Short mmCIF file of N, CA and C in Angstrom, two decimals:
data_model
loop_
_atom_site.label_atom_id
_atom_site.label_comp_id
_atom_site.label_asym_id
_atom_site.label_seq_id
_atom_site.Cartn_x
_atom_site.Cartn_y
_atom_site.Cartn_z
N UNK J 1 0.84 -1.18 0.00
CA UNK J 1 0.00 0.00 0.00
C UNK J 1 0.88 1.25 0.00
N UNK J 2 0.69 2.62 -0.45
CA UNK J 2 0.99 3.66 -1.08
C UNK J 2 1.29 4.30 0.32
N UNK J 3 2.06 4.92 1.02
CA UNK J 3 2.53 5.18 2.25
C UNK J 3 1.19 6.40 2.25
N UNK J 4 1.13 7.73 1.16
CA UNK J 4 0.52 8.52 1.09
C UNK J 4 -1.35 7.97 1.65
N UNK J 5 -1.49 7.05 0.78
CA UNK J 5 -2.90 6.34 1.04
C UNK J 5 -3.02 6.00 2.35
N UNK J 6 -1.65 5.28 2.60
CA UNK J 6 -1.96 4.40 4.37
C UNK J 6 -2.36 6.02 5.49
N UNK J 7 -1.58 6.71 5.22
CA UNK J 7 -1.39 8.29 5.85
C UNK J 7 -3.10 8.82 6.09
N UNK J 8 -3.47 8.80 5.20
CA UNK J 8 -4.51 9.61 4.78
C UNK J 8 -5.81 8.53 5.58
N UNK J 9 -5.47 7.15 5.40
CA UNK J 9 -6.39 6.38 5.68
C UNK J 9 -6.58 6.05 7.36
N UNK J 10 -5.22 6.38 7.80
CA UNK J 10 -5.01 6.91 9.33
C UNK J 10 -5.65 7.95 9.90
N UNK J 11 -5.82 8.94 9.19
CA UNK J 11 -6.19 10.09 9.07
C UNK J 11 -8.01 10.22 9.57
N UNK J 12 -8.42 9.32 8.80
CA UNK J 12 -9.68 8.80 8.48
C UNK J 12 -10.41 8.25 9.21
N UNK J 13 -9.21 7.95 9.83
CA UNK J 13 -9.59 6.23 11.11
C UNK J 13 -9.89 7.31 11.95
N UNK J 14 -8.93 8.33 12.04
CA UNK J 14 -8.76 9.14 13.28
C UNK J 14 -10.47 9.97 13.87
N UNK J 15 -11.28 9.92 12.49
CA UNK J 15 -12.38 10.83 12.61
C UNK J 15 -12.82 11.58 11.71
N UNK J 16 -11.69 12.30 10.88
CA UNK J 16 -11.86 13.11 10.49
C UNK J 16 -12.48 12.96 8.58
N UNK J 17 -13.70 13.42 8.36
CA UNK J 17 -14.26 12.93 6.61
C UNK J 17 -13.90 13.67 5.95
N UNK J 18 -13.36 15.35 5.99
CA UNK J 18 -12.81 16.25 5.02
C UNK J 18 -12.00 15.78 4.40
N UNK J 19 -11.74 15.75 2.55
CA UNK J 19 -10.90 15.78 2.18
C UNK J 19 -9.95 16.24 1.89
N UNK J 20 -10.07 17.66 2.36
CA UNK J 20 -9.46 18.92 2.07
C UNK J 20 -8.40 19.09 3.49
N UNK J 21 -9.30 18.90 4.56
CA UNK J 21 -8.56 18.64 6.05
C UNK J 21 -7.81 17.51 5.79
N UNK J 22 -7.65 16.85 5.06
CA UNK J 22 -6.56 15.43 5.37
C UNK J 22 -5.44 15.70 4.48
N UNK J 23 -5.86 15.82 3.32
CA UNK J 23 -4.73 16.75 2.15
C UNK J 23 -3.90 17.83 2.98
N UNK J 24 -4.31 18.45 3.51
CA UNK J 24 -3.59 19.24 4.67
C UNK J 24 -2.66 19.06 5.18
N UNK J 25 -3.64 18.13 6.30
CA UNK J 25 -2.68 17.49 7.23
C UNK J 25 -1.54 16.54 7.01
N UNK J 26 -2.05 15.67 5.95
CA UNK J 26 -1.30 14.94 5.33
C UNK J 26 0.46 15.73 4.55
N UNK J 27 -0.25 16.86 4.18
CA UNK J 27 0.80 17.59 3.51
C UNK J 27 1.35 17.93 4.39
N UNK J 28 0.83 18.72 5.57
CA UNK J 28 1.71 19.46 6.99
C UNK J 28 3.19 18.06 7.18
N UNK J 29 2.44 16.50 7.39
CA UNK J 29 3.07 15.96 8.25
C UNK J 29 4.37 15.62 7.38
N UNK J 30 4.32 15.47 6.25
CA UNK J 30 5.79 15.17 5.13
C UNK J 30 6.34 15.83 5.40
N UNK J 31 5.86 17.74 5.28
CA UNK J 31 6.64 18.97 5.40
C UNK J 31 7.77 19.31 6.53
N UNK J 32 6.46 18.72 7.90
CA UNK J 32 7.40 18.50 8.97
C UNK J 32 8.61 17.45 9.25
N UNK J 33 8.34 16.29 8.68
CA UNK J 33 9.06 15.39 8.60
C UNK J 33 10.40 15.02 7.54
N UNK J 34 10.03 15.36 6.32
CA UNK J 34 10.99 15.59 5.61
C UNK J 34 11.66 16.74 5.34
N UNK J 35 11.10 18.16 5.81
CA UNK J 35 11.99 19.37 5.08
C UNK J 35 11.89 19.95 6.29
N UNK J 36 11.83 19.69 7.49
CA UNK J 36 11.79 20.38 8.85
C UNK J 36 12.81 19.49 9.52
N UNK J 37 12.81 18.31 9.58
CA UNK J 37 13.35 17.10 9.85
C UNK J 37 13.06 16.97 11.46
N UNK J 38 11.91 17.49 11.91
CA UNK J 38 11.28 16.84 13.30
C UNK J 38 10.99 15.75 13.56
N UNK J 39 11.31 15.72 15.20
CA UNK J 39 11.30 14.38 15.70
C UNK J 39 10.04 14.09 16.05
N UNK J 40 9.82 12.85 16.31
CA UNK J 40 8.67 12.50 17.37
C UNK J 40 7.34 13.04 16.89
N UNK J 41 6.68 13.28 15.43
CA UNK J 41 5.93 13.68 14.26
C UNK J 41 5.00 12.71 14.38
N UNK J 42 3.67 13.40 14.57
CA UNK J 42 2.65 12.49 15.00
C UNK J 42 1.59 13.40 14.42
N UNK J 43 0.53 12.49 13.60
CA UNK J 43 -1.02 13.60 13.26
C UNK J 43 -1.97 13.02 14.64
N UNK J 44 -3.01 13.61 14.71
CA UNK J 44 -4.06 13.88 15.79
C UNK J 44 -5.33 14.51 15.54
N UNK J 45 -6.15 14.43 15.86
CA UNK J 45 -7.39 14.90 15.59
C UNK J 45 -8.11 14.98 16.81
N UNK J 46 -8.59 15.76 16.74
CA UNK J 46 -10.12 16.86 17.45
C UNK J 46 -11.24 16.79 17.38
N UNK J 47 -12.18 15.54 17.62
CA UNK J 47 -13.41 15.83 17.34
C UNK J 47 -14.08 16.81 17.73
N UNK J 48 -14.10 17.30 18.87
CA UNK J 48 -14.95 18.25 19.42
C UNK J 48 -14.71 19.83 18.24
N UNK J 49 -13.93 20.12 17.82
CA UNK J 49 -13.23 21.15 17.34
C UNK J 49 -13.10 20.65 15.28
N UNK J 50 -13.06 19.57 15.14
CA UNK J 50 -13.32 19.12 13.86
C UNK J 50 -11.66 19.19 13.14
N UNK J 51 -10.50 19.31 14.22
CA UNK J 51 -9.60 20.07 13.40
C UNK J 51 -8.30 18.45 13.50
N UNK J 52 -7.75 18.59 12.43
CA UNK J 52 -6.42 17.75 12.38
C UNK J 52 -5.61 18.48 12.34
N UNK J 53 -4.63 18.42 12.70
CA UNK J 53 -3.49 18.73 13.43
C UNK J 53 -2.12 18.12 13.42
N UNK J 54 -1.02 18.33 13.73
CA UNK J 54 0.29 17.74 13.89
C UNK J 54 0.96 17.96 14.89
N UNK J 55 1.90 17.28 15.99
CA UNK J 55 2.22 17.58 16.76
C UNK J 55 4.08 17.34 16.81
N UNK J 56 4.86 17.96 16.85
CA UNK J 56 6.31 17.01 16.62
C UNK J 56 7.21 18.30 17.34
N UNK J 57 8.57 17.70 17.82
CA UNK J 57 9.52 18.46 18.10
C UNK J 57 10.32 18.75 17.13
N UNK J 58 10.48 20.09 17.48
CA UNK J 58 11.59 20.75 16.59
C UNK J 58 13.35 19.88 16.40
N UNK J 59 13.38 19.43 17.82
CA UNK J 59 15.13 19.07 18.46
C UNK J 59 14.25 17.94 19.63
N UNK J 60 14.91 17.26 19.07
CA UNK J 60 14.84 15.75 20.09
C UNK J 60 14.37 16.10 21.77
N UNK J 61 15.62 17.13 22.09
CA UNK J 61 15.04 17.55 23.73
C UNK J 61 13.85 18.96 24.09
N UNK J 62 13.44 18.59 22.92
CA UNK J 62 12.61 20.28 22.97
C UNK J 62 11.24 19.53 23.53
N UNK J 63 10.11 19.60 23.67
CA UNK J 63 8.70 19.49 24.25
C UNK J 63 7.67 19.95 22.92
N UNK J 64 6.81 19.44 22.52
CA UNK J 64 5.96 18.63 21.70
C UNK J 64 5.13 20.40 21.46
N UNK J 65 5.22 20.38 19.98
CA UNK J 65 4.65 21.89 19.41
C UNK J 65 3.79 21.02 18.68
N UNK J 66 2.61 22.02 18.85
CA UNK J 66 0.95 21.97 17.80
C UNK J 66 1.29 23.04 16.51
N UNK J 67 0.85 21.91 15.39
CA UNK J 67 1.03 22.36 14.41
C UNK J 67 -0.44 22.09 13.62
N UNK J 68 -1.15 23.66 13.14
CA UNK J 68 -2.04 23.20 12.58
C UNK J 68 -2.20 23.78 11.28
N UNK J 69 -2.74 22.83 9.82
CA UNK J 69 -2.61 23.48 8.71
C UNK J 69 -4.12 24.14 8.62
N UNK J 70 -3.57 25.18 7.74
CA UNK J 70 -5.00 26.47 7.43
C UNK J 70 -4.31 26.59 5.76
N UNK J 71 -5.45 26.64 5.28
CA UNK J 71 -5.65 26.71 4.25
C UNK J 71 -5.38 28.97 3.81
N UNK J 72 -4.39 29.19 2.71
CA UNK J 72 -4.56 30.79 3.22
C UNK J 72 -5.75 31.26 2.48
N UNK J 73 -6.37 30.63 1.86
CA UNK J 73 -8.17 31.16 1.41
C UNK J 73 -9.05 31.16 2.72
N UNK J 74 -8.37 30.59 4.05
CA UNK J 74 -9.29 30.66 5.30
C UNK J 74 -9.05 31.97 5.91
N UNK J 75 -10.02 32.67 6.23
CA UNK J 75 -10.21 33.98 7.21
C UNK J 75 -9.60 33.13 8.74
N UNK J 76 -8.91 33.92 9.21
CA UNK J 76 -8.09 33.24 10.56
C UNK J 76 -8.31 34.34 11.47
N UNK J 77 -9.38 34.33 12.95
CA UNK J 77 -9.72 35.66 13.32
C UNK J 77 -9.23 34.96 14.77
N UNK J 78 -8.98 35.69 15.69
CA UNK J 78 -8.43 35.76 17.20
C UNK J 78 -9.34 34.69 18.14
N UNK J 79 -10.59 35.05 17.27
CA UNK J 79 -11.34 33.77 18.14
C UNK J 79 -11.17 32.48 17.81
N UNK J 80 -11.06 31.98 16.79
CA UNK J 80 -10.78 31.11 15.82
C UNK J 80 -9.30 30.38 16.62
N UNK J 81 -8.33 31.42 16.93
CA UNK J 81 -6.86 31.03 17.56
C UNK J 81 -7.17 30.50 19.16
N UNK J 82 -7.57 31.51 19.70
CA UNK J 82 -8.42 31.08 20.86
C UNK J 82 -8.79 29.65 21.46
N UNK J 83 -9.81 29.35 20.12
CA UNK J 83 -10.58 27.80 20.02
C UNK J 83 -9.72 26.81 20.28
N UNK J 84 -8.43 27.63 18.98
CA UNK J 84 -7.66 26.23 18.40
C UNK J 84 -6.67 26.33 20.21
N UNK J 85 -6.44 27.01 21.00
CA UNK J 85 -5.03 27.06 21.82
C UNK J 85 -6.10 26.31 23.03
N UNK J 86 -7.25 26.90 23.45
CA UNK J 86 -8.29 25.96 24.21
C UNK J 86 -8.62 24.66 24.22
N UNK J 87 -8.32 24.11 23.31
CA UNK J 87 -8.84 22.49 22.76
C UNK J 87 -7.55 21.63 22.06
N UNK J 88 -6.53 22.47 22.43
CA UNK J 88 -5.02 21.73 21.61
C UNK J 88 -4.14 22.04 22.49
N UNK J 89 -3.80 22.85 23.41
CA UNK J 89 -2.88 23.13 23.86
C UNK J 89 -2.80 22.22 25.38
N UNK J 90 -1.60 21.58 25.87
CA UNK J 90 -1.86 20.89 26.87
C UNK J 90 -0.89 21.54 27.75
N UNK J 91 -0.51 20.68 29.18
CA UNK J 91 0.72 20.90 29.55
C UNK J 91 1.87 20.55 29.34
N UNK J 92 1.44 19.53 28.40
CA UNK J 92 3.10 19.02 27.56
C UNK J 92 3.59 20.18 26.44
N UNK J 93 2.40 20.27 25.56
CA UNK J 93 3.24 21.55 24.77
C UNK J 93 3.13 23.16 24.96
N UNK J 94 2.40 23.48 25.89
CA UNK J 94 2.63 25.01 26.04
C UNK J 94 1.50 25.49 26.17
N UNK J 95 1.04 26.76 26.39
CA UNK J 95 0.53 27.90 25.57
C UNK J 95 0.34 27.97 24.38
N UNK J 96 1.65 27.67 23.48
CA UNK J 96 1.46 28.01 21.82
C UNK J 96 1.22 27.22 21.02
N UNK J 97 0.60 27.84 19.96
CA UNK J 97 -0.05 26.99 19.19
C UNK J 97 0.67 27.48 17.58
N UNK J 98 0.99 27.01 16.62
CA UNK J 98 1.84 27.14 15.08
C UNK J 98 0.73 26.74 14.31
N UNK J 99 0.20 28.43 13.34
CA UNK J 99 -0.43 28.03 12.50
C UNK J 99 0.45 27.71 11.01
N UNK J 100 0.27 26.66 10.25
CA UNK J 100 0.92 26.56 9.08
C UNK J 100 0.12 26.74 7.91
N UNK J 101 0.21 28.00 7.48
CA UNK J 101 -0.47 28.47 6.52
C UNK J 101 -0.15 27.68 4.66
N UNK J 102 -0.86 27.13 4.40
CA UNK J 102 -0.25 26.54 3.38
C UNK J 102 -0.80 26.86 1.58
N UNK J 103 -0.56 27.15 1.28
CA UNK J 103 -0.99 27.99 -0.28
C UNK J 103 -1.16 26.52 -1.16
N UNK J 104 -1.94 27.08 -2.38
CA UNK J 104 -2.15 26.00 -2.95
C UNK J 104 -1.49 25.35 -4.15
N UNK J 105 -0.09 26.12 -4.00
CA UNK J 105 1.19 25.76 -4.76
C UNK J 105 1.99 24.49 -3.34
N UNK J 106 1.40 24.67 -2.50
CA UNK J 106 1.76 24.36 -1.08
C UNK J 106 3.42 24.54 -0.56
N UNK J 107 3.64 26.13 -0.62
CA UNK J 107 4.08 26.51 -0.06
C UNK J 107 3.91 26.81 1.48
N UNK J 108 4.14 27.11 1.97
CA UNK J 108 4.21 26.86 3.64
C UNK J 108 4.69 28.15 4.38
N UNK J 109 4.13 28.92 5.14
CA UNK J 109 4.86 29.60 6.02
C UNK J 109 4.17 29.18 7.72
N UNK J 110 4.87 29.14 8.25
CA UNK J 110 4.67 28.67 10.06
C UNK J 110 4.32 30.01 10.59
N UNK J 111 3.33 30.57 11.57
CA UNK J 111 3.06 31.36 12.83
C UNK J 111 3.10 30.60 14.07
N UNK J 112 3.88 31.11 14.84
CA UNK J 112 3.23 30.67 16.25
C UNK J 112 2.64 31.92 17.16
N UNK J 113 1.38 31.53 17.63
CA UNK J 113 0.82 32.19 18.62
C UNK J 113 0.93 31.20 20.13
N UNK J 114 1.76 32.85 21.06
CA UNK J 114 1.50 32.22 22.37
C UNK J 114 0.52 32.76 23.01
N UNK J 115 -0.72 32.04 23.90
CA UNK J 115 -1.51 32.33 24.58
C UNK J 115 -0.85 33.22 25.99
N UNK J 116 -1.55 34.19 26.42
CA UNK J 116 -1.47 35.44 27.65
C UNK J 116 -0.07 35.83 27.30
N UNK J 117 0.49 36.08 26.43
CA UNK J 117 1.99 37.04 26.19
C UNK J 117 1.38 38.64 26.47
N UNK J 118 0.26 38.76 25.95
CA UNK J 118 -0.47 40.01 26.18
C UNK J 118 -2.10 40.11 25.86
N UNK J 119 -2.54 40.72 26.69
CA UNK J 119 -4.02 41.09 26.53
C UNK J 119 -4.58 41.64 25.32
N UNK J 120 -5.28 41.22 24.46
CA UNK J 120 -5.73 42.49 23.69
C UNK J 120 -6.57 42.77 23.54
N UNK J 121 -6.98 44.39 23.51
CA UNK J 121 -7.50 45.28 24.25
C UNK J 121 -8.92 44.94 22.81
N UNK J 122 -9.96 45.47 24.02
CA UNK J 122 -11.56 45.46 23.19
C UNK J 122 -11.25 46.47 22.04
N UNK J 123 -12.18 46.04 20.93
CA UNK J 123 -12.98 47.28 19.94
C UNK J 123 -13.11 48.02 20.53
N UNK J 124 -13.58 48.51 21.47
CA UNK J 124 -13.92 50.14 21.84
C UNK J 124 -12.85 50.99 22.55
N UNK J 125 -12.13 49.83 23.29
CA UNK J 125 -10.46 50.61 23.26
C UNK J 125 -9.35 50.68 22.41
N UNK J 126 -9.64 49.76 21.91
CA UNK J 126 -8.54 50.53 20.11
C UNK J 126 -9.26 51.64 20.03
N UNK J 127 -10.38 51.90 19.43
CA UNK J 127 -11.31 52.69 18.86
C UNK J 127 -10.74 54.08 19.65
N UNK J 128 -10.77 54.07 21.04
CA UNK J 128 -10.48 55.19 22.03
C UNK J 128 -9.08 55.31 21.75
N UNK J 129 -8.29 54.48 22.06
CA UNK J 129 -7.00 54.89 21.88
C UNK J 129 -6.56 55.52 20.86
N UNK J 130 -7.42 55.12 19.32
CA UNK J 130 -6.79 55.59 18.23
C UNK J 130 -7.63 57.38 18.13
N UNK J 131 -8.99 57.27 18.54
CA UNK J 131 -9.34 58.84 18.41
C UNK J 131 -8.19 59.36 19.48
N UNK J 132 -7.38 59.27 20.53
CA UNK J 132 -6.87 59.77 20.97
C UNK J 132 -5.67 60.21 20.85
N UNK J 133 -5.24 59.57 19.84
CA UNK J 133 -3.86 59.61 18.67
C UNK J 133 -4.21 60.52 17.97
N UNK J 134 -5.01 60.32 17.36
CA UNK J 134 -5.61 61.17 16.35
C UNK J 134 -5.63 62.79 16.86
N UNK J 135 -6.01 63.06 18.05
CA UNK J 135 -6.52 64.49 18.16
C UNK J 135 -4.86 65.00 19.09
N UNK J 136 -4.34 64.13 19.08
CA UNK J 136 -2.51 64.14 19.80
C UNK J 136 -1.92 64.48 18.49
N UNK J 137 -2.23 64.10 17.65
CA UNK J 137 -1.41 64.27 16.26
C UNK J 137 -2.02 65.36 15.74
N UNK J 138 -3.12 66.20 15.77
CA UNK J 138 -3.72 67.09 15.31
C UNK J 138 -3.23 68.08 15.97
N UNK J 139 -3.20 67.88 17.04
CA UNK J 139 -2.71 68.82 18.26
C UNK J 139 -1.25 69.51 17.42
N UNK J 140 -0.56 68.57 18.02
CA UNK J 140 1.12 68.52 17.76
C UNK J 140 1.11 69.05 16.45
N UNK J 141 0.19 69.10 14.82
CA UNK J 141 1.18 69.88 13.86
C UNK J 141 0.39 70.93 13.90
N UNK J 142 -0.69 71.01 14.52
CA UNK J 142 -1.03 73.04 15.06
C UNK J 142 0.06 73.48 15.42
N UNK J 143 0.70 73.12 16.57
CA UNK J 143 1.54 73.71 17.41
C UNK J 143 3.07 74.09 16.56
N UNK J 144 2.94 72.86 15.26
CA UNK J 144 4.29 73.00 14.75
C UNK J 144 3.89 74.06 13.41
N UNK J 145 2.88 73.86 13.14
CA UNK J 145 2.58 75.24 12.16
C UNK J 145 2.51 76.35 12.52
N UNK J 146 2.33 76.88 13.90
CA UNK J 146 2.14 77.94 14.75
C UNK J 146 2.86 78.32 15.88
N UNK J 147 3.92 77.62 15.41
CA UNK J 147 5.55 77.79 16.48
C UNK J 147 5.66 79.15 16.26
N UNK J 148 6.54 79.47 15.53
CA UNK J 148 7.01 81.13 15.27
C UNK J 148 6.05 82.05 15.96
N UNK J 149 4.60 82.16 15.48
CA UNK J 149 3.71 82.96 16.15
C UNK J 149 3.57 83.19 17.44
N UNK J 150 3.62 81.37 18.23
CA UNK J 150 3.42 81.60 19.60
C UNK J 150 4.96 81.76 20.32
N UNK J 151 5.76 81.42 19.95
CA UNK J 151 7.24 81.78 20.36
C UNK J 151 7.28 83.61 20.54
N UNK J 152 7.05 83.94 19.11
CA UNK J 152 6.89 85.33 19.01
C UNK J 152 6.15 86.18 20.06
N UNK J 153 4.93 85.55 20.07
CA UNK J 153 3.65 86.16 21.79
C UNK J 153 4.49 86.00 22.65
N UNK J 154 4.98 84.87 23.26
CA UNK J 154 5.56 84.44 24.20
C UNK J 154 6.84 85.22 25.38
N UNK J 155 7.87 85.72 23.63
CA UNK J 155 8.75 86.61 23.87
C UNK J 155 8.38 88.04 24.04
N UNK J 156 6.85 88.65 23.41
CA UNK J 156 6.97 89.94 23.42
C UNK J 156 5.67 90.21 24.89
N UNK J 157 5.60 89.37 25.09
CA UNK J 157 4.63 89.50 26.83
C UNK J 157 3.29 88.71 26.08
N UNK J 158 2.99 88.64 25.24
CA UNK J 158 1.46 88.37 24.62
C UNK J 158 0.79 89.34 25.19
N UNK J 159 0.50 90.64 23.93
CA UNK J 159 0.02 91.83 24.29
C UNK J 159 -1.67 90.93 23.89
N UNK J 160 -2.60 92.04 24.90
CA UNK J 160 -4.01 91.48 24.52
C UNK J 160 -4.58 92.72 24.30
N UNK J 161 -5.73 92.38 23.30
CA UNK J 161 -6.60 94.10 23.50
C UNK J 161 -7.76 94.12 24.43
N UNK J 162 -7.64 94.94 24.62
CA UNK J 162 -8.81 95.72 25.25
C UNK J 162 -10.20 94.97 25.05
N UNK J 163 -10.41 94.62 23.76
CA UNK J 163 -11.53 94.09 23.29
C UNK J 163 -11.56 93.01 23.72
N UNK J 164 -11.02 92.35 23.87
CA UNK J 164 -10.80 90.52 24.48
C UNK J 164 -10.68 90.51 25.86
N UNK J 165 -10.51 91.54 26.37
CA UNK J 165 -10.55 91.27 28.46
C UNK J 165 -12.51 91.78 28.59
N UNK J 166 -12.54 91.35 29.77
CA UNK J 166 -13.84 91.46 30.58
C UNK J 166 -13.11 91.78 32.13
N UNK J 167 -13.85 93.21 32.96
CA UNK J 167 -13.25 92.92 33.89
C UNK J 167 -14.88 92.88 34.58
N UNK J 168 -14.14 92.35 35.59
CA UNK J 168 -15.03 91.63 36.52
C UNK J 168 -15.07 92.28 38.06
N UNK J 169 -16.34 92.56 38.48
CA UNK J 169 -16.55 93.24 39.77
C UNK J 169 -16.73 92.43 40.86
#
């Protein structure tokens, strides 16, 4: 039997009916194995989550990285990473999770995301933070278009008229 077929038919056993998810995975696990040259290269599957996966060390004494293929026609959103680091990530391999983005020339580029490296902040605080950039940066080239002028007030007392005071009883 065709090593590729036996692979795929493992694959199969494992749960998973996509053909598109096994072509994947199937492709991830050569990639890792022959042009990565990782040890200890194992596929896996997720029912709850629907996802196949790869798991292998980089270096013999290193600890067991999740490797999962995404297709790059897939939208890949924070929640989506989330799912995958919730339902894959153990205490043997980490926090992080390696997405392997794979094109359909199947070229390959690797991400890893580590879970709590940093918080990130809601929609409505980007949103705030960036109007607040915004009116910081508006600010700052007033001030730089209107240097000379106010330098100029500054040095000569900032005379005012008459017309612009109110006095007050």
């Amino acid at each position: 039997m065709d090593v590729e077929v036996k692979i795929k038919e493992d694959m199969k056993k494992l749960g998973c009916k996509c053909e598109k998810k096994i072509s994947l995975a199937y492709f991830l696990y050569i990639y890792l194995v022959d042009q990565k040259l990782m040890y200890d290269t194992e596929y896996c599957y997720n029912k709850d989550i629907d996802t196949l996966y790869v798991v292998a060390k980089p270096n013999r004494n290193d600890k067991l990285n999740i490797y999962v293929p995404v297709p790059t026609n897939q939208d890949v959103s924070m929640d989506l990473i989330n799912v995958l680091q919730e339902n894959l990530c153990t205490v043997e391999t980490g926090p992080s999770i390696n997405l392997a983005f794979i094109e359909s020339d199947f070229t390959t580029v690797i991400y890893t995301f580590t879970k709590g490296l940093a918080e990130r902040p809601s929609a409505d605080a980007t949103s705030l933070m960036r109007q607040k950039e915004e009116r910081r940066s508006f600010i700052n080239s007033e001030l730089k278009k209107n240097k000379s002028a106010i330098l100029n007030e500054a040095l000569n007392g900032g005379v005012v008229d008459d017309d612009d005071c109110q006095v007050l009883e």
